[in-house]
GROMACS .gro file of C-alpha atoms in nm:
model
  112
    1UNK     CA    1   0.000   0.000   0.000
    2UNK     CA    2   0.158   0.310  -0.052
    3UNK     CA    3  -0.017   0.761  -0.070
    4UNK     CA    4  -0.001   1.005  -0.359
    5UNK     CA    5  -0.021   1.335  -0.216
    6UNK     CA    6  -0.059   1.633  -0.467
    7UNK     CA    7  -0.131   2.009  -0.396
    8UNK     CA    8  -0.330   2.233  -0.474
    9UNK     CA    9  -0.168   2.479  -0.719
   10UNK     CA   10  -0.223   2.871  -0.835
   11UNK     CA   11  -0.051   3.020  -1.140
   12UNK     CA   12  -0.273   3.335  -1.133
   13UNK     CA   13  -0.053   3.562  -0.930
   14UNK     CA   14  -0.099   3.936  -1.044
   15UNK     CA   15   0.170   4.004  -1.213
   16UNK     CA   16   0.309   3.673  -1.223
   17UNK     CA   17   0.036   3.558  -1.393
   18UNK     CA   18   0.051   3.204  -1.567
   19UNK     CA   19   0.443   3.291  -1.505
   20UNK     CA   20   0.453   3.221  -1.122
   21UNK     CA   21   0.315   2.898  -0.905
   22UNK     CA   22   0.237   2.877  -0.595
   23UNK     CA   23   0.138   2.469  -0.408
   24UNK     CA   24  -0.140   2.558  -0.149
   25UNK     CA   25  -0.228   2.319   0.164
   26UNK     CA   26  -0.482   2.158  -0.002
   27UNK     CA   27  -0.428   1.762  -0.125
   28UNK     CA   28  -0.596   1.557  -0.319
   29UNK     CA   29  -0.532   1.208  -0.170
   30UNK     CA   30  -0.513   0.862  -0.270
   31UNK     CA   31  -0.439   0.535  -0.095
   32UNK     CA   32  -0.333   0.244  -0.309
   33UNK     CA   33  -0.365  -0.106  -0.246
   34UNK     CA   34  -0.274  -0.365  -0.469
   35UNK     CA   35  -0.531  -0.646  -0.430
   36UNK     CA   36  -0.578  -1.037  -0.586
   37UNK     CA   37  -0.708  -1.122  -0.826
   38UNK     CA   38  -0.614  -0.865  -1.112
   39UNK     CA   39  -0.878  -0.681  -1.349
   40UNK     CA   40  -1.047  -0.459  -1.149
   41UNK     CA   41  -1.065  -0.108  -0.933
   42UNK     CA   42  -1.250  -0.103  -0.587
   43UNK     CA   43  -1.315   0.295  -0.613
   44UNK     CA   44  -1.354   0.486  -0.218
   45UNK     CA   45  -1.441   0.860  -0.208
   46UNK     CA   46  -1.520   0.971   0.169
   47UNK     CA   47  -1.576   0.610   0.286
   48UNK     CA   48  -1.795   0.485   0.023
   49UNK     CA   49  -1.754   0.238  -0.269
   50UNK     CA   50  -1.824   0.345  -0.597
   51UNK     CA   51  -1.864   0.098  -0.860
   52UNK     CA   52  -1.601   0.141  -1.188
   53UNK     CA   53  -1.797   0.225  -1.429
   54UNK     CA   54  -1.922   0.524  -1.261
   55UNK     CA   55  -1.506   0.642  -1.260
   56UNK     CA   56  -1.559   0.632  -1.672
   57UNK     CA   57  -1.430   1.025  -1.666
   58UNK     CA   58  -1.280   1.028  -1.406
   59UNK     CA   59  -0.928   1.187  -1.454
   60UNK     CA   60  -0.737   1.040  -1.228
   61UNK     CA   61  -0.876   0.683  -1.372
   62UNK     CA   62  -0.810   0.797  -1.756
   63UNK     CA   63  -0.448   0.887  -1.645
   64UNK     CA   64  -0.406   0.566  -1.538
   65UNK     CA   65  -0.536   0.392  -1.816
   66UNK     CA   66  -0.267   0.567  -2.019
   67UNK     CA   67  -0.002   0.466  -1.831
   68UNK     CA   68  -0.159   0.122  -1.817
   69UNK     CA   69  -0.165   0.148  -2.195
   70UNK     CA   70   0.157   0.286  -2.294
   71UNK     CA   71   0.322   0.002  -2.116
   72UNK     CA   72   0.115  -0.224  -2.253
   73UNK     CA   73  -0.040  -0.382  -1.943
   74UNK     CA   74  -0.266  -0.606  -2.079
   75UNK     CA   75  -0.410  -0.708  -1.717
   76UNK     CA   76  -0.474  -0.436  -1.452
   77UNK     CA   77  -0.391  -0.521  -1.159
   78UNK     CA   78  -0.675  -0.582  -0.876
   79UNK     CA   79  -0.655  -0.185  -0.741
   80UNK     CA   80  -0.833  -0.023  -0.457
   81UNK     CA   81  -0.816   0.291  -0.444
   82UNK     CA   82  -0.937   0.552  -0.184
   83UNK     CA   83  -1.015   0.909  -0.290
   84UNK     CA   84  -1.015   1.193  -0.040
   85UNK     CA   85  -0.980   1.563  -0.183
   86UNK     CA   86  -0.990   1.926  -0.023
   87UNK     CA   87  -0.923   2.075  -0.341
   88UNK     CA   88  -1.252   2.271  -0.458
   89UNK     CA   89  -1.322   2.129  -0.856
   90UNK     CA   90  -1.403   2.473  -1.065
   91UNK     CA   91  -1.228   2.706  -0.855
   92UNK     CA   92  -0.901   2.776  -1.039
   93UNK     CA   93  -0.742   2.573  -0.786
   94UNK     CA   94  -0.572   2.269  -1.002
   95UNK     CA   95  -0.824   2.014  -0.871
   96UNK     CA   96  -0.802   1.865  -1.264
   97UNK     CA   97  -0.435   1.888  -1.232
   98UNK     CA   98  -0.421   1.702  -0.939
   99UNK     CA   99  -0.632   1.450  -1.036
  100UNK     CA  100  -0.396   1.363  -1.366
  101UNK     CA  101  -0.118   1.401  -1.179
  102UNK     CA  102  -0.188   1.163  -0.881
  103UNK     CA  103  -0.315   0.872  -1.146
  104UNK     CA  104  -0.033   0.924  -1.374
  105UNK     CA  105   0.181   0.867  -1.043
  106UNK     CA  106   0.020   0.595  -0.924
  107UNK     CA  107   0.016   0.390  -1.226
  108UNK     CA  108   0.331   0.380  -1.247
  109UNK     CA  109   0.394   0.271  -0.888
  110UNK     CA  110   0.205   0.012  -0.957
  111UNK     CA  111   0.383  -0.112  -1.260
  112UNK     CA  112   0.767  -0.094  -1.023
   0.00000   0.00000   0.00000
């Protein structure tokens, strides 16, 4: 089992904007544990499951279905992942970011 921790980030600093960054104290969170047998992701967002195909979308799950592909992974491993986030979505505040970021991260992980 092992955490991907990411931050919140702001590149709209006055005059620094889309020039400077700033990481804020707000994570998006996941906890990854490899489970038997291989195939599928046990999705966990504030304590509850969430079936896979709801995750269709989902950013962090299409980043790691990249990586998954571009190493040519032809069986996932058995995943579950839990979600926790204080980033706001829609609030300029790299919550997308984040999300790409921490699957893209994972995925690998997994594949060492």
């Amino acid at each position: 089992m092992f955490t991907v921790k990411v931050p919140a980030t702001s590149a709209n600093l006055g005059p620094g904007f889309d020039t400077l960054g700033l990481a804020l104290q707000l994570y998006l969170e996941i906890k990854v544990k490899i489970i038997p047998p291989s195939g599928g992701i046990r999705f966990f967002v504030d304590g509850e499951e969430y079936p896979e195909e709801i995750f269709g979308d989902n950013l962090l799950y299409q980043a790691m279905k990249i990586v998954f592909a571009e190493a040519h992974v032809v069986e996932v491993p058995g995943l579950e992942l839990t979600i926790n986030s204080s980033i706001p979505p829609g609030k300029g505040l790299g919550s997308s970011a984040a999300a790409i970021v921490a699957g893209l991260y994972a995925a690998n992980e997994v594949l060492e």
